[in-house]
């Protein structure tokens, strides 16, 4: 006979295993809570929830003792362990598991990237290496033209003329020979194409601003954390750090070393979304992201494009539990009928229902404002100011002081 009373070691997690007081009785809700209620109804047992004092699923310390849910089951203080208890080889040594009822895909989430500031949009069209190459090419052309193409020009004068050709200014005082014309034509082709590409990209950046770069893979996250640009937190009481350490992948091992050095961890619950403010990544299972946070476009978080591992989830049982076959028989019916999948999607919908009701369909504005062009007007004004200074210098400097001609 199946036991009439079952003690369940658990964590109180919103939308997954939520404890509610109904009169003098405690009932659970959420996707895993509905699973427990269904099992209790079909197998005709009552349950008592025993919450862990440390808020952990279970990890083994140096002495071989378990904490969290696994520790309560191993010590005989509980018969079942829920929710989302990952099936691992190490845990199998000290407790049994029911049939797996879902999968844990381990990934990380970050806050949706904001738009790159338009005030510095003038630097976006080219990459840093392209800018360096362009500057070096301009300086090389100035030196080369001063020695070969221009007549009696100083290095400053040659540079001014080469710079002027980039902004569509004509060149003068040129030595006209066939091979010099070829050299000049090559440079004018570059001076025509590069500004055209720049102007086209610049307008596209203003009208459709790019998103700030954020890590999308574990390798990118590792590089960002090692460079000090990001921090990465793991849930308390999970095996995430063990998975990273035992992966034998260099960038994952380095990542977990930084995490352990700074003791970056967080309690799993609804409030952890506040931790995403700033350059922070949180490791979590996809099922936790969908149920607790909801699904896009009603949340402003991004999940990683890859994962660090996938493991099966089952109900933890004390060793030599008497009625494992009966439990698995009912579990098989629940899974075959798609009931758990339905509970899962119901909770995902409910978690974002409030956000769905408040979402507003805003039309995307594809227009430039005065604020967007503020830098352009400032640059133009600064250029006019320099032009006036150059004009006054030409008027006031004595004729015998030539800075553009030898």
XYZ file of C-alpha atoms in Angstrom:
406
model
C 0.000 0.000 0.000
C 1.174 3.515 -0.796
C 1.912 5.525 2.375
C -0.929 7.740 3.583
C 1.443 10.511 4.695
C 4.321 11.873 2.640
C 6.784 14.499 3.802
C 8.038 16.647 0.935
C 11.322 18.558 1.204
C 10.921 21.638 -0.965
C 11.798 25.199 -1.818
C 9.158 27.910 -2.031
C 9.525 29.204 -5.599
C 6.830 31.396 -7.208
C 5.006 29.841 -10.182
C 6.916 26.564 -9.687
C 6.246 25.380 -6.127
C 4.271 28.058 -4.307
C 2.905 27.442 -0.818
C -0.582 28.793 -0.052
C -2.501 28.633 3.225
C -6.103 27.409 2.782
C -7.671 27.509 6.232
C -5.441 25.474 8.501
C -4.031 23.492 5.601
C -1.022 24.226 3.380
C -1.487 23.496 -0.329
C 0.951 24.104 -3.121
C 0.500 25.699 -6.513
C 2.650 26.181 -9.589
C 3.724 23.705 -12.249
C 5.463 21.309 -9.844
C 2.841 21.998 -7.174
C 0.087 20.791 -9.515
C 2.142 17.681 -10.193
C 2.318 16.931 -6.467
C -1.426 17.563 -6.032
C -2.224 15.217 -8.910
C -0.016 12.488 -7.451
C -1.641 12.937 -4.024
C -5.095 12.578 -5.542
C -4.324 9.505 -7.652
C -2.242 7.709 -5.015
C -4.500 8.794 -2.141
C -1.957 10.335 0.209
C -1.634 13.551 2.169
C 1.576 15.538 2.147
C 3.436 17.764 4.539
C 5.876 20.307 3.114
C 9.229 20.642 4.883
C 11.075 23.744 3.707
C 14.861 23.736 3.725
C 16.468 26.113 6.169
C 19.295 27.032 3.785
C 17.230 27.465 0.606
C 19.325 24.997 -1.409
C 18.582 22.012 -3.602
C 21.523 20.076 -2.289
C 25.276 20.011 -2.540
C 27.853 17.850 -0.785
C 30.460 19.415 1.491
C 34.017 18.262 2.103
C 32.866 15.790 4.789
C 30.443 14.082 2.395
C 27.318 15.486 4.089
C 24.457 16.910 2.027
C 22.569 20.139 2.631
C 19.293 21.423 1.213
C 16.585 19.131 -0.150
C 18.964 16.201 -0.670
C 20.137 16.457 2.943
C 16.559 16.276 4.285
C 15.809 13.166 2.213
C 19.088 11.437 3.116
C 18.589 12.052 6.836
C 15.055 10.598 6.721
C 13.290 13.882 7.479
C 11.503 13.771 4.109
C 10.259 11.166 1.626
C 10.071 13.297 -1.530
C 12.219 16.138 -2.841
C 10.813 18.881 -5.087
C 10.845 21.041 -7.215
C 13.144 20.698 -10.240
C 15.633 18.406 -8.536
C 18.281 17.578 -11.122
C 19.253 13.932 -11.505
C 23.016 13.593 -11.101
C 25.307 10.620 -10.619
C 26.491 11.988 -7.288
C 22.942 12.421 -5.937
C 22.016 8.923 -7.148
C 24.459 7.501 -4.627
C 22.339 8.633 -1.661
C 18.763 8.811 -2.979
C 16.522 7.480 -5.723
C 14.554 9.340 -8.379
C 11.193 8.955 -10.048
C 10.724 9.027 -13.804
C 12.159 12.237 -15.282
C 9.356 14.703 -15.996
C 11.229 17.598 -17.630
C 14.670 18.848 -18.658
C 16.890 21.559 -17.214
C 18.709 23.465 -19.921
C 21.368 25.517 -18.177
C 21.870 28.953 -19.738
C 22.402 32.556 -18.651
C 20.219 35.625 -19.013
C 21.093 39.300 -19.258
C 19.006 42.418 -19.399
C 17.903 43.564 -22.839
C 20.639 45.773 -24.268
C 19.872 49.470 -24.489
C 20.481 51.615 -27.527
C 23.967 52.908 -28.169
C 24.140 56.683 -27.429
C 23.562 58.809 -30.520
C 25.866 61.514 -29.208
C 28.844 59.372 -30.253
C 27.203 57.959 -33.380
C 29.809 59.657 -35.587
C 32.306 56.943 -34.571
C 30.025 53.963 -35.254
C 30.187 53.628 -39.094
C 33.752 52.263 -38.988
C 35.371 49.870 -36.572
C 38.368 50.936 -34.510
C 40.773 49.159 -36.858
C 39.134 50.813 -39.882
C 39.529 54.254 -38.284
C 43.206 53.603 -37.530
C 43.804 52.403 -41.088
C 41.996 55.450 -42.520
C 44.078 57.885 -40.430
C 47.343 56.148 -41.354
C 46.343 56.162 -45.019
C 45.611 59.908 -44.876
C 48.943 60.701 -43.193
C 50.820 58.521 -45.698
C 49.101 60.260 -48.614
C 50.000 63.681 -47.147
C 53.717 62.778 -46.910
C 53.768 61.123 -50.327
C 51.961 63.988 -52.092
C 54.178 66.606 -50.431
C 57.259 64.961 -51.939
C 55.879 63.890 -55.313
C 52.662 65.654 -56.385
C 52.470 69.177 -54.911
C 54.760 72.049 -55.918
C 56.755 73.643 -53.101
C 54.221 72.542 -50.455
C 55.110 72.143 -46.801
C 54.030 69.035 -44.941
C 51.249 71.027 -43.250
C 50.066 72.387 -46.571
C 50.054 68.919 -48.112
C 48.081 67.538 -45.167
C 45.499 70.335 -45.431
C 44.987 69.621 -49.152
C 44.708 65.851 -48.643
C 42.251 66.413 -45.787
C 40.295 68.846 -47.948
C 39.977 66.266 -50.746
C 38.153 63.965 -48.296
C 35.470 66.639 -47.817
C 35.142 67.291 -51.577
C 37.561 70.220 -51.821
C 39.531 70.666 -55.062
C 43.313 70.203 -55.190
C 45.613 72.778 -56.750
C 49.333 73.445 -57.325
C 49.827 69.921 -58.737
C 52.642 68.683 -60.920
C 50.881 67.263 -63.949
C 52.575 64.171 -65.320
C 50.842 60.931 -66.417
C 52.031 58.730 -63.547
C 51.308 61.474 -60.995
C 47.757 61.691 -62.386
C 47.354 57.944 -61.829
C 48.463 58.358 -58.198
C 46.151 61.343 -57.753
C 43.220 59.508 -59.367
C 43.703 56.550 -57.049
C 43.610 58.802 -54.013
C 40.574 60.757 -55.247
C 38.731 57.449 -55.754
C 39.425 56.546 -52.130
C 38.505 60.067 -50.986
C 35.168 59.719 -52.797
C 34.168 56.199 -51.764
C 35.090 56.381 -48.069
C 33.020 59.524 -47.244
C 30.085 58.050 -49.188
C 30.203 54.859 -47.120
C 30.602 56.869 -43.945
C 27.616 59.161 -44.645
C 25.383 56.219 -45.555
C 26.218 54.289 -42.395
C 26.078 57.374 -40.212
C 22.470 58.140 -41.219
C 21.473 54.516 -40.673
C 22.927 54.598 -37.147
C 20.957 57.768 -36.376
C 17.636 56.485 -37.707
C 18.016 52.892 -36.418
C 20.382 52.966 -33.410
C 22.362 49.816 -32.694
C 22.032 47.923 -29.424
C 24.799 47.947 -26.870
C 26.953 44.813 -27.228
C 26.206 42.160 -24.582
C 27.490 38.576 -24.228
C 25.320 36.055 -26.085
C 27.420 32.911 -25.630
C 29.314 31.430 -22.682
C 32.617 32.136 -24.399
C 31.692 35.815 -24.824
C 30.475 35.917 -21.208
C 33.760 34.442 -19.979
C 35.768 37.072 -21.866
C 33.538 39.877 -20.525
C 33.841 38.625 -16.932
C 37.614 38.147 -17.164
C 37.988 41.698 -18.514
C 35.929 43.095 -15.627
C 33.090 44.352 -17.831
C 30.493 41.859 -16.544
C 29.772 39.771 -13.492
C 28.024 36.409 -13.463
C 25.910 34.995 -10.620
C 24.904 31.364 -10.048
C 21.839 30.196 -8.026
C 22.440 29.176 -4.421
C 22.518 25.423 -3.858
C 22.786 24.248 -7.471
C 25.440 22.200 -9.258
C 26.113 24.919 -11.829
C 29.626 25.606 -10.569
C 30.456 21.907 -10.612
C 29.264 21.670 -14.215
C 31.484 24.581 -15.214
C 34.501 23.226 -13.355
C 34.149 19.672 -14.673
C 33.541 20.734 -18.271
C 37.328 20.881 -18.920
C 36.663 23.767 -21.311
C 39.238 26.467 -20.688
C 36.975 29.525 -20.820
C 34.316 27.855 -18.614
C 36.906 26.851 -16.008
C 38.264 30.411 -15.925
C 34.716 31.722 -15.603
C 33.904 29.591 -12.554
C 37.220 30.552 -10.912
C 36.208 34.227 -11.036
C 32.684 33.387 -9.792
C 34.027 31.457 -6.800
C 36.679 34.067 -6.036
C 34.014 36.789 -5.750
C 31.346 34.426 -4.323
C 28.777 35.571 -6.875
C 25.463 33.848 -6.120
C 21.782 34.731 -5.738
C 18.619 33.231 -4.178
C 16.212 31.821 -6.752
C 12.937 33.759 -6.677
C 10.880 36.499 -8.302
C 13.026 39.299 -6.903
C 16.213 38.147 -8.587
C 15.259 40.057 -11.744
C 16.339 43.231 -9.893
C 19.892 41.854 -9.894
C 20.018 42.227 -13.683
C 20.347 46.002 -13.462
C 23.770 46.817 -14.799
C 26.270 44.539 -16.542
C 25.173 41.309 -14.836
C 24.390 37.810 -16.093
C 22.429 35.216 -14.121
C 22.750 31.476 -14.711
C 19.437 29.615 -14.566
C 17.495 26.849 -16.297
C 15.329 27.818 -19.260
C 12.262 26.470 -17.493
C 12.923 28.896 -14.637
C 13.261 31.795 -17.040
C 9.997 30.940 -18.824
C 7.897 30.300 -15.712
C 9.233 32.942 -13.331
C 10.169 35.719 -15.740
C 7.856 34.936 -18.646
C 8.602 34.924 -22.347
C 9.519 37.780 -24.727
C 8.293 40.299 -25.776
C 6.775 40.808 -22.309
C 10.110 40.732 -20.497
C 13.231 42.731 -21.205
C 15.788 39.962 -20.708
C 17.782 37.957 -23.229
C 18.791 34.323 -22.910
C 22.111 32.992 -24.153
C 22.356 31.366 -27.567
C 24.056 28.267 -26.137
C 23.934 26.308 -22.889
C 26.442 24.682 -20.571
C 24.522 21.438 -20.117
C 21.160 19.685 -20.093
C 20.058 17.346 -17.317
C 16.878 15.474 -16.468
C 14.623 16.394 -13.545
C 12.715 13.985 -11.330
C 11.186 13.705 -7.877
C 13.846 12.840 -5.305
C 13.014 9.744 -3.225
C 14.598 8.293 -0.124
C 16.613 5.148 -0.723
C 14.535 1.954 -1.055
C 11.255 3.883 -1.142
C 8.526 1.261 -0.877
C 6.260 2.313 -3.714
C 8.458 3.640 -6.478
C 6.754 1.506 -9.140
C 3.300 2.827 -8.228
C 4.601 6.401 -8.286
C 6.230 5.926 -11.690
C 3.054 4.358 -13.075
C 1.045 7.482 -12.244
C 3.897 9.723 -13.418
C 3.905 7.890 -16.751
C 0.202 8.602 -17.218
C 0.649 12.296 -16.366
C 3.517 12.711 -18.797
C 1.902 10.686 -21.571
C -1.246 12.780 -21.341
C 0.763 16.021 -21.602
C -0.571 17.287 -18.268
C 2.739 18.534 -16.923
C 3.455 20.351 -20.185
C 0.036 22.037 -19.904
C 0.690 23.106 -16.304
C 4.059 24.459 -17.400
C 2.621 26.616 -20.204
C -0.278 27.740 -17.984
C 2.148 29.084 -15.417
C 4.226 30.722 -18.150
C 1.117 32.513 -19.406
C -0.005 33.548 -15.916
C 3.424 34.928 -15.019
C 3.236 37.377 -17.948
C -0.537 38.022 -17.865
C -0.179 41.374 -16.110
C 2.513 42.439 -18.560
C 0.393 41.255 -21.499
C -2.525 43.447 -20.382
C -0.307 46.508 -19.975
C 1.751 46.140 -23.155
C 1.325 48.991 -25.610
C 1.810 48.724 -29.314
C 3.991 51.723 -30.042
C 4.741 52.543 -33.624
C 8.435 52.650 -34.297
C 9.480 56.204 -35.081
C 11.901 56.318 -37.970
C 12.766 59.999 -37.861
C 15.606 62.237 -36.819
C 15.091 64.804 -34.085
C 17.060 67.897 -33.162
C 18.521 65.964 -30.259
C 19.912 63.380 -32.699
C 21.607 66.073 -34.792
C 22.925 68.074 -31.838
C 26.445 66.734 -32.281
C 26.370 67.388 -36.029
C 25.413 71.042 -35.479
C 28.063 71.412 -32.793
C 30.718 69.973 -35.123
C 29.607 72.310 -37.927
C 29.768 75.335 -35.634
C 33.213 74.313 -34.409
C 34.390 73.958 -38.017
C 33.149 77.444 -38.895
C 34.967 78.799 -35.850
C 38.236 77.195 -36.969
C 37.700 78.534 -40.490
C 37.310 82.079 -39.181
C 40.496 81.690 -37.122
C 42.362 80.462 -40.216
C 41.058 83.433 -42.227
C 42.183 85.910 -39.559
C 45.589 84.190 -39.374
C 46.066 84.618 -43.139
C 45.162 88.285 -42.878
C 47.331 89.084 -39.891
C 50.437 86.888 -40.365
C 53.170 88.726 -42.294
C 53.651 87.715 -45.920
C 57.185 86.428 -45.385
C 55.945 83.750 -42.902
C 54.750 80.956 -45.146
C 53.419 77.864 -43.413
C 51.829 76.190 -46.470
C 54.587 76.748 -49.050
C 58.380 76.449 -48.891
